[in-house]
Amino acid sequence: MKLVGLVLCIVLAVVGFNGRWSAEAATNCNPIQLSPCATAILSSTVPSEACCGKLKEQRPCLCNYIKNPRLQKFINTPNARKVAATCGTPFPTC
């Protein structure tokens, strides 16, 4: 649980310090929306229904997250790909 909290803090810091995002992008593409997936990505557990819903919702944003050096280490991983596959959400090719 502490690890999930740490990941959420990192994501919040990235969102807070990344001033390059426009207001529209911040509204539509918000990596904190993927927080229900943190446990599944970090521990290889089965993703929750909430995780799958958010992953599908945020799929158009994944390439931007992968290109962000602060986020790619969480998003562009074998576990994240496994979560996407389990949720039936194709992992993007960027």
Backbone as JSON Lines, residues from 0, in Angstrom:
{"i":0,"aa":"M","n":[0.83,-1.19,0.0],"ca":[0.0,0.0,0.0],"c":[0.87,1.25,0.0]}
{"i":1,"aa":"K","n":[2.0,1.2,0.71],"ca":[2.91,2.35,0.74],"c":[3.47,2.62,-0.65]}
{"i":2,"aa":"L","n":[3.72,1.56,-1.41],"ca":[4.26,1.71,-2.77],"c":[3.24,2.4,-3.68]}
{"i":3,"aa":"V","n":[1.98,2.05,-3.53],"ca":[0.93,2.68,-4.32],"c":[0.86,4.16,-3.97]}
{"i":4,"aa":"G","n":[0.96,4.49,-2.7],"ca":[0.95,5.89,-2.28],"c":[2.13,6.65,-2.85]}
{"i":5,"aa":"L","n":[3.29,6.0,-2.88],"ca":[4.48,6.62,-3.46],"c":[4.27,6.9,-4.95]}
{"i":6,"aa":"V","n":[3.73,5.94,-5.67],"ca":[3.48,6.13,-7.1],"c":[2.5,7.27,-7.31]}
{"i":7,"aa":"L","n":[1.45,7.32,-6.51],"ca":[0.48,8.4,-6.64],"c":[1.12,9.76,-6.36]}
{"i":8,"aa":"C","n":[2.0,9.82,-5.38],"ca":[2.7,11.08,-5.09],"c":[3.57,11.5,-6.27]}
{"i":9,"aa":"I","n":[4.25,10.54,-6.88],"ca":[5.09,10.84,-8.03],"c":[4.24,11.36,-9.18]}
{"i":10,"aa":"V","n":[3.13,10.69,-9.45],"ca":[2.25,11.13,-10.53],"c":[1.71,12.52,-10.24]}
{"i":11,"aa":"L","n":[1.31,12.77,-9.0],"ca":[0.82,14.11,-8.64],"c":[1.9,15.16,-8.82]}
{"i":12,"aa":"A","n":[3.13,14.83,-8.46],"ca":[4.23,15.78,-8.63],"c":[4.46,16.07,-10.11]}
{"i":13,"aa":"V","n":[4.4,15.04,-10.93],"ca":[4.59,15.23,-12.37],"c":[3.49,16.13,-12.93]}
{"i":14,"aa":"V","n":[2.27,15.87,-12.53],"ca":[1.15,16.68,-13.0],"c":[1.31,18.12,-12.51]}
{"i":15,"aa":"G","n":[1.72,18.28,-11.28],"ca":[1.86,19.61,-10.72],"c":[3.0,20.41,-11.29]}
{"i":16,"aa":"F","n":[4.1,19.76,-11.65],"ca":[5.28,20.47,-12.13],"c":[5.39,20.54,-13.64]}
{"i":17,"aa":"N","n":[4.56,19.87,-14.35],"ca":[4.66,19.88,-15.8],"c":[3.78,20.99,-16.35]}
{"i":18,"aa":"G","n":[4.32,22.18,-16.5],"ca":[3.58,23.33,-16.95],"c":[3.36,23.38,-18.44]}
{"i":19,"aa":"R","n":[3.84,22.4,-19.17],"ca":[3.71,22.41,-20.63],"c":[2.35,21.96,-21.1]}
{"i":20,"aa":"W","n":[1.55,21.35,-20.26],"ca":[0.24,20.86,-20.69],"c":[-0.74,22.01,-20.75]}
{"i":21,"aa":"S","n":[-1.56,22.02,-21.76],"ca":[-2.6,23.04,-21.87],"c":[-3.74,22.68,-20.94]}
{"i":22,"aa":"A","n":[-4.64,23.64,-20.72],"ca":[-5.79,23.37,-19.85],"c":[-6.65,22.26,-20.43]}
{"i":23,"aa":"E","n":[-6.8,22.23,-21.74],"ca":[-7.6,21.19,-22.38],"c":[-6.97,19.83,-22.18]}
{"i":24,"aa":"A","n":[-5.67,19.75,-22.39],"ca":[-4.98,18.46,-22.22],"c":[-5.04,18.0,-20.77]}
{"i":25,"aa":"A","n":[-4.91,18.93,-19.84],"ca":[-4.95,18.57,-18.42],"c":[-6.33,18.02,-18.05]}
{"i":26,"aa":"T","n":[-7.36,18.54,-18.69],"ca":[-8.71,18.08,-18.42],"c":[-8.94,16.71,-19.02]}
{"i":27,"aa":"N","n":[-8.47,16.5,-20.24],"ca":[-8.72,15.25,-20.95],"c":[-7.67,14.19,-20.66]}
{"i":28,"aa":"C","n":[-6.44,14.58,-20.64],"ca":[-5.33,13.64,-20.41],"c":[-4.73,13.91,-19.05]}
{"i":29,"aa":"N","n":[-5.13,13.14,-18.09],"ca":[-4.68,13.33,-16.73],"c":[-4.17,11.99,-16.2]}
{"i":30,"aa":"P","n":[-2.85,11.83,-16.07],"ca":[-2.31,10.53,-15.65],"c":[-2.79,10.07,-14.28]}
{"i":31,"aa":"I","n":[-3.22,10.98,-13.43],"ca":[-3.72,10.57,-12.12],"c":[-4.99,9.74,-12.26]}
{"i":32,"aa":"Q","n":[-5.67,9.87,-13.4],"ca":[-6.86,9.07,-13.64],"c":[-6.54,7.58,-13.71]}
{"i":33,"aa":"L","n":[-5.26,7.25,-13.94],"ca":[-4.85,5.85,-14.0],"c":[-4.47,5.28,-12.63]}
{"i":34,"aa":"S","n":[-4.69,6.05,-11.57],"ca":[-4.32,5.57,-10.24],"c":[-5.0,4.25,-9.84]}
{"i":35,"aa":"P","n":[-6.23,3.94,-10.32],"ca":[-6.79,2.63,-9.98],"c":[-5.97,1.46,-10.55]}
{"i":36,"aa":"C","n":[-5.07,1.76,-11.49],"ca":[-4.25,0.71,-12.1],"c":[-2.89,0.53,-11.42]}
{"i":37,"aa":"A","n":[-2.56,1.39,-10.49],"ca":[-1.23,1.36,-9.87],"c":[-0.89,0.0,-9.27]}
{"i":38,"aa":"T","n":[-1.81,-0.56,-8.52],"ca":[-1.54,-1.86,-7.88],"c":[-1.32,-2.95,-8.92]}
{"i":39,"aa":"A","n":[-2.16,-2.97,-9.94],"ca":[-2.03,-4.0,-10.98],"c":[-0.72,-3.86,-11.74]}
{"i":40,"aa":"I","n":[-0.32,-2.63,-12.03],"ca":[0.92,-2.41,-12.79],"c":[2.15,-2.73,-11.94]}
{"i":41,"aa":"L","n":[2.12,-2.36,-10.67],"ca":[3.29,-2.54,-9.82],"c":[3.43,-3.94,-9.25]}
{"i":42,"aa":"S","n":[2.33,-4.67,-9.12],"ca":[2.42,-5.97,-8.46],"c":[1.91,-7.14,-9.3]}
{"i":43,"aa":"S","n":[1.59,-6.9,-10.55],"ca":[1.12,-7.94,-11.46],"c":[-0.18,-8.6,-11.0]}
{"i":44,"aa":"T","n":[-1.0,-7.87,-10.27],"ca":[-2.3,-8.42,-9.89],"c":[-3.31,-8.14,-11.01]}
{"i":45,"aa":"V","n":[-4.44,-8.79,-10.94],"ca":[-5.49,-8.61,-11.94],"c":[-6.05,-7.19,-11.8]}
{"i":46,"aa":"P","n":[-6.17,-6.46,-12.91],"ca":[-6.69,-5.1,-12.82],"c":[-8.17,-5.09,-12.44]}
{"i":47,"aa":"S","n":[-8.56,-4.06,-11.72],"ca":[-9.96,-3.93,-11.31],"c":[-10.8,-3.41,-12.47]}
{"i":48,"aa":"E","n":[-12.09,-3.47,-12.31],"ca":[-13.01,-2.93,-13.3],"c":[-12.79,-1.42,-13.45]}
{"i":49,"aa":"A","n":[-12.54,-0.75,-12.32],"ca":[-12.27,0.69,-12.35],"c":[-11.01,1.0,-13.14]}
{"i":50,"aa":"C","n":[-9.99,0.18,-12.95],"ca":[-8.74,0.35,-13.71],"c":[-9.01,0.22,-15.2]}
{"i":51,"aa":"C","n":[-9.69,-0.82,-15.59],"ca":[-9.95,-1.04,-17.01],"c":[-10.76,0.1,-17.62]}
{"i":52,"aa":"G","n":[-11.73,0.6,-16.87],"ca":[-12.53,1.72,-17.36],"c":[-11.68,2.96,-17.58]}
{"i":53,"aa":"K","n":[-10.81,3.27,-16.62],"ca":[-9.95,4.44,-16.74],"c":[-8.91,4.26,-17.84]}
{"i":54,"aa":"L","n":[-8.41,3.03,-17.97],"ca":[-7.42,2.77,-19.02],"c":[-8.03,3.0,-20.4]}
{"i":55,"aa":"K","n":[-9.24,2.53,-20.59],"ca":[-9.93,2.74,-21.87],"c":[-10.2,4.23,-22.1]}
{"i":56,"aa":"E","n":[-10.57,4.92,-21.04],"ca":[-10.84,6.35,-21.11],"c":[-9.57,7.14,-21.46]}
{"i":57,"aa":"Q","n":[-8.45,6.73,-20.91],"ca":[-7.18,7.45,-21.08],"c":[-6.33,6.92,-22.24]}
{"i":58,"aa":"R","n":[-6.8,5.91,-22.96],"ca":[-6.01,5.32,-24.04],"c":[-5.49,6.34,-25.05]}
{"i":59,"aa":"P","n":[-6.29,7.34,-25.48],"ca":[-5.75,8.31,-26.43],"c":[-4.58,9.12,-25.88]}
{"i":60,"aa":"C","n":[-4.4,9.09,-24.59],"ca":[-3.35,9.88,-23.94],"c":[-2.07,9.07,-23.71]}
{"i":61,"aa":"L","n":[-2.12,7.77,-23.87],"ca":[-1.0,6.91,-23.49],"c":[0.3,7.25,-24.21]}
{"i":62,"aa":"C","n":[0.24,7.62,-25.49],"ca":[1.48,7.98,-26.2],"c":[2.13,9.19,-25.56]}
{"i":63,"aa":"N","n":[1.34,10.16,-25.14],"ca":[1.9,11.33,-24.45],"c":[2.54,10.91,-23.13]}
{"i":64,"aa":"Y","n":[1.91,9.99,-22.42],"ca":[2.47,9.52,-21.16],"c":[3.77,8.75,-21.4]}
{"i":65,"aa":"I","n":[3.8,7.94,-22.44],"ca":[4.99,7.15,-22.75],"c":[6.15,8.07,-23.13]}
{"i":66,"aa":"K","n":[5.86,9.16,-23.8],"ca":[6.9,10.11,-24.21],"c":[7.4,10.97,-23.06]}
{"i":67,"aa":"N","n":[6.67,11.01,-21.96],"ca":[7.06,11.8,-20.8],"c":[8.05,10.98,-19.97]}
{"i":68,"aa":"P","n":[9.31,11.45,-19.85],"ca":[10.32,10.67,-19.12],"c":[9.93,10.35,-17.68]}
{"i":69,"aa":"R","n":[9.11,11.18,-17.08],"ca":[8.72,10.94,-15.69],"c":[7.63,9.88,-15.57]}
{"i":70,"aa":"L","n":[6.89,9.66,-16.64],"ca":[5.8,8.69,-16.59],"c":[6.11,7.38,-17.3]}
{"i":71,"aa":"Q","n":[6.99,7.43,-18.29],"ca":[7.21,6.25,-19.13],"c":[7.68,5.04,-18.34]}
{"i":72,"aa":"K","n":[8.38,5.25,-17.24],"ca":[8.85,4.1,-16.46],"c":[7.71,3.33,-15.79]}
{"i":73,"aa":"F","n":[6.54,3.96,-15.72],"ca":[5.36,3.27,-15.17],"c":[4.44,2.77,-16.28]}
{"i":74,"aa":"I","n":[4.36,3.52,-17.36],"ca":[3.41,3.22,-18.43],"c":[3.98,2.24,-19.45]}
{"i":75,"aa":"N","n":[5.24,2.39,-19.79],"ca":[5.86,1.56,-20.83],"c":[6.6,0.38,-20.21]}
{"i":76,"aa":"T","n":[5.84,-0.5,-19.56],"ca":[6.42,-1.66,-18.88],"c":[5.68,-2.93,-19.27]}
{"i":77,"aa":"P","n":[6.3,-4.08,-19.09],"ca":[5.6,-5.34,-19.38],"c":[4.31,-5.48,-18.56]}
{"i":78,"aa":"N","n":[4.34,-5.07,-17.28],"ca":[3.13,-5.18,-16.46],"c":[2.02,-4.27,-16.97]}
{"i":79,"aa":"A","n":[2.36,-3.06,-17.42],"ca":[1.35,-2.15,-17.96],"c":[0.74,-2.74,-19.24]}
{"i":80,"aa":"R","n":[1.59,-3.36,-20.06],"ca":[1.08,-4.01,-21.27],"c":[0.16,-5.18,-20.93]}
{"i":81,"aa":"K","n":[0.51,-5.91,-19.87],"ca":[-0.32,-7.03,-19.43],"c":[-1.68,-6.52,-18.92]}
{"i":82,"aa":"V","n":[-1.65,-5.43,-18.18],"ca":[-2.9,-4.83,-17.69],"c":[-3.77,-4.4,-18.86]}
{"i":83,"aa":"A","n":[-3.16,-3.75,-19.85],"ca":[-3.91,-3.31,-21.04],"c":[-4.53,-4.51,-21.75]}
{"i":84,"aa":"A","n":[-3.75,-5.57,-21.91],"ca":[-4.26,-6.76,-22.6],"c":[-5.41,-7.4,-21.8]}
{"i":85,"aa":"T","n":[-5.26,-7.49,-20.49],"ca":[-6.3,-8.05,-19.65],"c":[-7.58,-7.23,-19.73]}
{"i":86,"aa":"C","n":[-7.43,-5.91,-19.86],"ca":[-8.6,-5.03,-19.96],"c":[-9.17,-4.97,-21.37]}
{"i":87,"aa":"G","n":[-8.5,-5.61,-22.33],"ca":[-8.99,-5.58,-23.7],"c":[-8.76,-4.25,-24.38]}
{"i":88,"aa":"T","n":[-7.74,-3.52,-23.92],"ca":[-7.39,-2.23,-24.48],"c":[-6.06,-2.36,-25.21]}
{"i":89,"aa":"P","n":[-6.03,-2.24,-26.52],"ca":[-4.77,-2.38,-27.24],"c":[-3.76,-1.33,-26.78]}
{"i":90,"aa":"F","n":[-2.55,-1.77,-26.55],"ca":[-1.48,-0.88,-26.14],"c":[-1.04,-0.11,-27.39]}
{"i":91,"aa":"P","n":[-0.88,1.2,-27.29],"ca":[-0.58,1.98,-28.49],"c":[0.84,1.75,-29.01]}
{"i":92,"aa":"T","n":[1.0,1.92,-30.29],"ca":[2.31,1.93,-30.91],"c":[2.6,3.4,-31.21]}
{"i":93,"aa":"C","n":[3.55,3.95,-30.51],"ca":[3.82,5.39,-30.65],"c":[5.04,5.65,-31.52]}
